[in-house]
CSV table of C-alpha atoms in Angstrom, one decimal:
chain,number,residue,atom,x,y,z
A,1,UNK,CA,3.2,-5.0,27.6
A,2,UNK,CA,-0.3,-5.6,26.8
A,3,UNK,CA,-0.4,-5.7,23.3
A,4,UNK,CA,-2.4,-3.7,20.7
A,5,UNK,CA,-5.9,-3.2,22.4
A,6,UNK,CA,-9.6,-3.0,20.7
A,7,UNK,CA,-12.8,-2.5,21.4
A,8,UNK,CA,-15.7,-3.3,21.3
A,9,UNK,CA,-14.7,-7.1,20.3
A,10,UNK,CA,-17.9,-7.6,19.1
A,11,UNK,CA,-20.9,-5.0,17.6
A,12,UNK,CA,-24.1,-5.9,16.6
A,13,UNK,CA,-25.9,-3.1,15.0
A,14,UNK,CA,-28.5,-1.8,12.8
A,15,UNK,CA,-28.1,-0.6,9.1
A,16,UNK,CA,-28.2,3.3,9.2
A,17,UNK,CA,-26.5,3.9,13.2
A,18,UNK,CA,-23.0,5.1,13.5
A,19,UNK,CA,-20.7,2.7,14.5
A,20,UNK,CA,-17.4,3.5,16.5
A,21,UNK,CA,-14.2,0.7,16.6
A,22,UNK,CA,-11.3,1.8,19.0
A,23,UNK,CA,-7.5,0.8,19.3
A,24,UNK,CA,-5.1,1.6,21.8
A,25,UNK,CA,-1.3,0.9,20.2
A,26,UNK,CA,1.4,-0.3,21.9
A,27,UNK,CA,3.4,2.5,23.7
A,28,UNK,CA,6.1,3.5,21.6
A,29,UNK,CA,4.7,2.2,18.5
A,30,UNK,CA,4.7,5.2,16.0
A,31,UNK,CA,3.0,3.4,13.1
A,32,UNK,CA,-0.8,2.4,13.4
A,33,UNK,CA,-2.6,0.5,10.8
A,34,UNK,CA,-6.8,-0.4,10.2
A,35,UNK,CA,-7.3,-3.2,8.7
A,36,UNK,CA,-10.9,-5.0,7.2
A,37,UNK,CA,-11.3,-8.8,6.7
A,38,UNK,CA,-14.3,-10.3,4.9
A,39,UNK,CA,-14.4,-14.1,3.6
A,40,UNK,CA,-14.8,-12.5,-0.1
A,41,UNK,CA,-12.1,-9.9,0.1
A,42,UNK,CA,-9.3,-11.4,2.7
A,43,UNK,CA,-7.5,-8.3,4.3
A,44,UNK,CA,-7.4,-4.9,3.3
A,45,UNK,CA,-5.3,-2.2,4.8
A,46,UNK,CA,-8.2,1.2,5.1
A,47,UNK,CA,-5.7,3.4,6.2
A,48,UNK,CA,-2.1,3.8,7.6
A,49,UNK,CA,-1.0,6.2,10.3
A,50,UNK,CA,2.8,7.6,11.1
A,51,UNK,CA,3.6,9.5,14.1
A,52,UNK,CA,-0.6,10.1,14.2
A,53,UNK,CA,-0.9,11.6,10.6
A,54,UNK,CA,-2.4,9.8,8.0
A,55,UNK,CA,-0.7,8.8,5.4
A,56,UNK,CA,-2.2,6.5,3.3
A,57,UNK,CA,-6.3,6.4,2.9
A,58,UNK,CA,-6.8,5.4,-0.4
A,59,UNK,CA,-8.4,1.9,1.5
A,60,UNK,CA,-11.1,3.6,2.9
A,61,UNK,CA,-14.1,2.2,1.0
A,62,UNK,CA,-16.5,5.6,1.1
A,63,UNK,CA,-16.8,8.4,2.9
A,64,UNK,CA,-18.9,6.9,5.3
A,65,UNK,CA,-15.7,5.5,7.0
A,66,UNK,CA,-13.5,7.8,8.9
A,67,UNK,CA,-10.8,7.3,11.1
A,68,UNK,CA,-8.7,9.7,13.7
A,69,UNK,CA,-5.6,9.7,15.8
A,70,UNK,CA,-5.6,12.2,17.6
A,71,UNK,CA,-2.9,11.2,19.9
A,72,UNK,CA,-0.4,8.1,19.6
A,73,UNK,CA,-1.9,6.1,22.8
A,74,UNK,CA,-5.2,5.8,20.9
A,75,UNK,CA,-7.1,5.5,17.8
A,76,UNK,CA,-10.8,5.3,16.4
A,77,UNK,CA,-12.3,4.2,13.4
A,78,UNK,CA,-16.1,5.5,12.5
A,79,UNK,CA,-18.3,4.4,10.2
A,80,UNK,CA,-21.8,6.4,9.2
A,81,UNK,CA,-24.3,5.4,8.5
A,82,UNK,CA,-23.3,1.6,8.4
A,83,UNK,CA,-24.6,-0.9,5.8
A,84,UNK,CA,-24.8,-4.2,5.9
A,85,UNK,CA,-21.5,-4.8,3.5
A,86,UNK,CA,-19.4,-3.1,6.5
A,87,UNK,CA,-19.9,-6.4,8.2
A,88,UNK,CA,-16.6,-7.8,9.0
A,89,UNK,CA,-13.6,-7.7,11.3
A,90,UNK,CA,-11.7,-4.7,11.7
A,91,UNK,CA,-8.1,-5.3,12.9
A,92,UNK,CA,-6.0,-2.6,14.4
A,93,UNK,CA,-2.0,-3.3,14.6
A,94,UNK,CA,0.7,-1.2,15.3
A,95,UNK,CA,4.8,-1.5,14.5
A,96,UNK,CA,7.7,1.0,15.2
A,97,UNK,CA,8.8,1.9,11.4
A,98,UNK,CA,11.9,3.7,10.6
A,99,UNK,CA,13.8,4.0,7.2
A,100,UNK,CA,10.4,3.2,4.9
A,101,UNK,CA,10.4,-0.1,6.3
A,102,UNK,CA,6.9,-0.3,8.8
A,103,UNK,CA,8.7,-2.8,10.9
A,104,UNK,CA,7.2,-5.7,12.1
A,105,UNK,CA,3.4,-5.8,12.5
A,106,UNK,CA,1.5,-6.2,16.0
A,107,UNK,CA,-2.2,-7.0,15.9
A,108,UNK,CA,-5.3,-6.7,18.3
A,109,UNK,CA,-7.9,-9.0,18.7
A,110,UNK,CA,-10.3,-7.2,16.1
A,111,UNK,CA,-13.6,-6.0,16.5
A,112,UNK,CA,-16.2,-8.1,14.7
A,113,UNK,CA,-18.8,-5.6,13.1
A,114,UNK,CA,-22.6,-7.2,12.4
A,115,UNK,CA,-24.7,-4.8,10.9
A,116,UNK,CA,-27.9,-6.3,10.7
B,1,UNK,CA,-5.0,-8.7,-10.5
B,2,UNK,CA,-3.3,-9.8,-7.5
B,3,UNK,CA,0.0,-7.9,-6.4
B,4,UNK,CA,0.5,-11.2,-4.2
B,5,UNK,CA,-0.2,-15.0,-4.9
B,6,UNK,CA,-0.2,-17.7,-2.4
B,7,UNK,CA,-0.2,-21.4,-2.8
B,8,UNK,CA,-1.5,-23.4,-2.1
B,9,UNK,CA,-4.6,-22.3,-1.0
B,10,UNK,CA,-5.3,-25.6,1.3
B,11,UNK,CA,-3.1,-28.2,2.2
B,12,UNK,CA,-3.2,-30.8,4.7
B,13,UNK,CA,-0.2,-32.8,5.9
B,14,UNK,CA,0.2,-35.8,8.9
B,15,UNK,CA,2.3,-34.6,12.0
B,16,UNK,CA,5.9,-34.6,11.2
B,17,UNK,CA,5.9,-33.7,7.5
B,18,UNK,CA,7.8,-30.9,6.2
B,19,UNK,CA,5.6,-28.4,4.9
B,20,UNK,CA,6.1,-25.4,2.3
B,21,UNK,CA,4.0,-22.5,1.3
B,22,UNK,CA,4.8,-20.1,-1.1
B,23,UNK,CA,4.3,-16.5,-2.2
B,24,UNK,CA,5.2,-14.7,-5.3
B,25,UNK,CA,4.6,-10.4,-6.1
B,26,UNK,CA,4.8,-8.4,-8.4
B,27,UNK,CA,5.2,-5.3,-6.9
B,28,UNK,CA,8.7,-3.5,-6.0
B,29,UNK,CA,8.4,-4.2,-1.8
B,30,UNK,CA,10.6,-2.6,1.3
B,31,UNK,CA,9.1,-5.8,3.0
B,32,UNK,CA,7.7,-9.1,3.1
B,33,UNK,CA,5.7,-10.5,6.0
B,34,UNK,CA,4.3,-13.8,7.1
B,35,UNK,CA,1.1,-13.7,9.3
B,36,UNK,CA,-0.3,-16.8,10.7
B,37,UNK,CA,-4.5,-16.8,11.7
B,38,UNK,CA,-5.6,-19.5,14.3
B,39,UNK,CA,-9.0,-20.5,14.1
B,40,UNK,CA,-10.3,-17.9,17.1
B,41,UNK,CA,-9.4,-15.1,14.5
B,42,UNK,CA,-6.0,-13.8,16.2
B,43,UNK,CA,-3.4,-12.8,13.8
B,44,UNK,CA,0.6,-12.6,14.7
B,45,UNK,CA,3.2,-11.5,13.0
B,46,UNK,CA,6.0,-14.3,11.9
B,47,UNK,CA,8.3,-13.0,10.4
B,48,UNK,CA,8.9,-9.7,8.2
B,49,UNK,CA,11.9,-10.0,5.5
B,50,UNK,CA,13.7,-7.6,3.0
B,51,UNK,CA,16.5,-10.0,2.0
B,52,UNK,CA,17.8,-14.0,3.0
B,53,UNK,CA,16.1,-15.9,5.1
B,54,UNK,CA,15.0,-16.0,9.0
B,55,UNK,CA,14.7,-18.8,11.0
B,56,UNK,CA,12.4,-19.0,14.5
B,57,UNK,CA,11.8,-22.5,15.7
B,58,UNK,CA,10.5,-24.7,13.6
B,59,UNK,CA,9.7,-22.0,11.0
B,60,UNK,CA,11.8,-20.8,8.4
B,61,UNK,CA,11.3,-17.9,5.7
B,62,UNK,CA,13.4,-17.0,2.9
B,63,UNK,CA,13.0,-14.5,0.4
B,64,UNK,CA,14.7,-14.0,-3.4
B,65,UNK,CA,14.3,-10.6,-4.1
B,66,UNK,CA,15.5,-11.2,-7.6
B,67,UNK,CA,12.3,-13.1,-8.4
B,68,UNK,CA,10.2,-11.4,-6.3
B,69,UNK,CA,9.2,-15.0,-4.4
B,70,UNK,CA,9.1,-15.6,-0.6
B,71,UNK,CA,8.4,-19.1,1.2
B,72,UNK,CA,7.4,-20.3,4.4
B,73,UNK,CA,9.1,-23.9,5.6
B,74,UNK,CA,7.6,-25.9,9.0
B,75,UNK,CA,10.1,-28.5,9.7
B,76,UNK,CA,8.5,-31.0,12.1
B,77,UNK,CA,4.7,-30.1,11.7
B,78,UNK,CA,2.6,-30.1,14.5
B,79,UNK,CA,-1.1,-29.9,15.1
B,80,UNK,CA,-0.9,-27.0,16.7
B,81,UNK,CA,0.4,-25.2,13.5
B,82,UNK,CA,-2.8,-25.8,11.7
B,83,UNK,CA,-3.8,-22.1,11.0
B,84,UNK,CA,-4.2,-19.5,7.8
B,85,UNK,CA,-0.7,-18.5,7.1
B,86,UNK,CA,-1.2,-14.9,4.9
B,87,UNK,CA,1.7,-13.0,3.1
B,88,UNK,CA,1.7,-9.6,2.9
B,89,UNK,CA,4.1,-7.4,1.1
B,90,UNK,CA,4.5,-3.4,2.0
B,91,UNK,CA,5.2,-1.2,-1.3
B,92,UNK,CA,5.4,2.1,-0.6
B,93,UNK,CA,2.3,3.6,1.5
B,94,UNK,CA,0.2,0.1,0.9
B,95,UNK,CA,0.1,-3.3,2.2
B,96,UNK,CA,-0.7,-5.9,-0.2
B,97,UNK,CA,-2.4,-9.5,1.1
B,98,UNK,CA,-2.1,-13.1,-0.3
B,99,UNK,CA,-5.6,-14.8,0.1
B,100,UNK,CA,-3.8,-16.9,2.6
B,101,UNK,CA,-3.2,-20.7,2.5
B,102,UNK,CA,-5.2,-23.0,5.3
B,103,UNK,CA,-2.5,-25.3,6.7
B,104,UNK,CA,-4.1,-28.8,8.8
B,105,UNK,CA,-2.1,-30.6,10.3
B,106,UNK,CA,-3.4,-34.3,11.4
B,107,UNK,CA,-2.1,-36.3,14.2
């Protein structure tokens, strides 16, 4: 299995154009989470999908961020217009959850944001 | 307020020494989980607990649900575990993040 997939691994942008992360789960997976990490703030979960639905956002910062499923082989998270305090790296993982438990977590590689 | 506390932040041991890192909550959780973070960013699941302890290797978590505390033992450390080791507890619809404690290991 290849693993929980992202791209671009690396973005460089300017303050004000829209930026778009990807994530391609594992295959059978029906739980995918974003995550953020910044040296001031550690980890933060943005938002938790099951079975593609969201179910938890309340860790997206503004409504500049966005993020869809729109099947279960693939994932994007948007962000615009970007700021320079996006600047971080965005981790996708997935997990096959059952019973309220998310099960055991599998992460991509991230996707380090600059916005410059 | 932190829902999770690690420490130590940093520690640094020689090869060989037994090493502990610990995590305490505060929250009600359906799971605990220990991520380790190598330098080049990569982060893996270790292990994810609701009750006992797990061993894998040279790694061993346990977890007291009673008083809502979790640790993380290396038996025989090794260079090549020198990473961030991050504790993370799921409550509900959230995931909740230690700031992570730097382990070095020194030959």
């Amino acid at each position: 299995d290849a693993g929980v997939i992202q791209s671009p691994r690396h973005e460089v942008t300017e303050m004000g154009q829209e930026v778009t992360l990807r994530c391609k789960p594992i295959s059978g997976h029906n739980s995918l989470f974003w995550y953020r990490q910044t040296m001031m703030r550690g980890l933060e979960l943005l938002i938790y999908f099951n079975n593609n639905v969201p179910i938890d956002d309340s860790g997206m910062p503004e409504d500049r961020f966005s993020a869809k499923m729109p099947n279960a082989s693939f994932s994007t998270l948007k962000i615009q217009p970007s700021e320079p305090r996006d600047s971080a790296v965005y981790f996708c993982a997935s997990s096959f959850g059952r019973g309220g438990n998310t099960g055991e977590l599998f992460f991509g590689e991230g996707s380090r944001l600059t916005v410059l | 307020k932190n829902e999770v506390e690690q420490s130590p932040q940093n520690l640094t041991a020689q090869e060989g020494e037994f090493i502990t890192i610990n995590c305490s909550y505060s929250v009600g959780i359906s799971a605990l989980h220990w991520l380790q973070q190598h330098p080049g960013g990569g982060i893996v699941s270790l292990f994810m607990l609701s009750s006992g302890k797990k061993k894998h290797g040279r790694l061993i978590a346990t977890i007291n649900i009673q008083e809502k505390h979790s640790s993380l033992h290396i038996t025989a450390s090794h260079p090549r575990d020198s990473a961030v080791y991050i504790c993370a507890v799921n409550s509900g619809n959230q995931f909740y993040f230690g700031t992570g404690t730097s382990l070095t290991v020194i030959p």
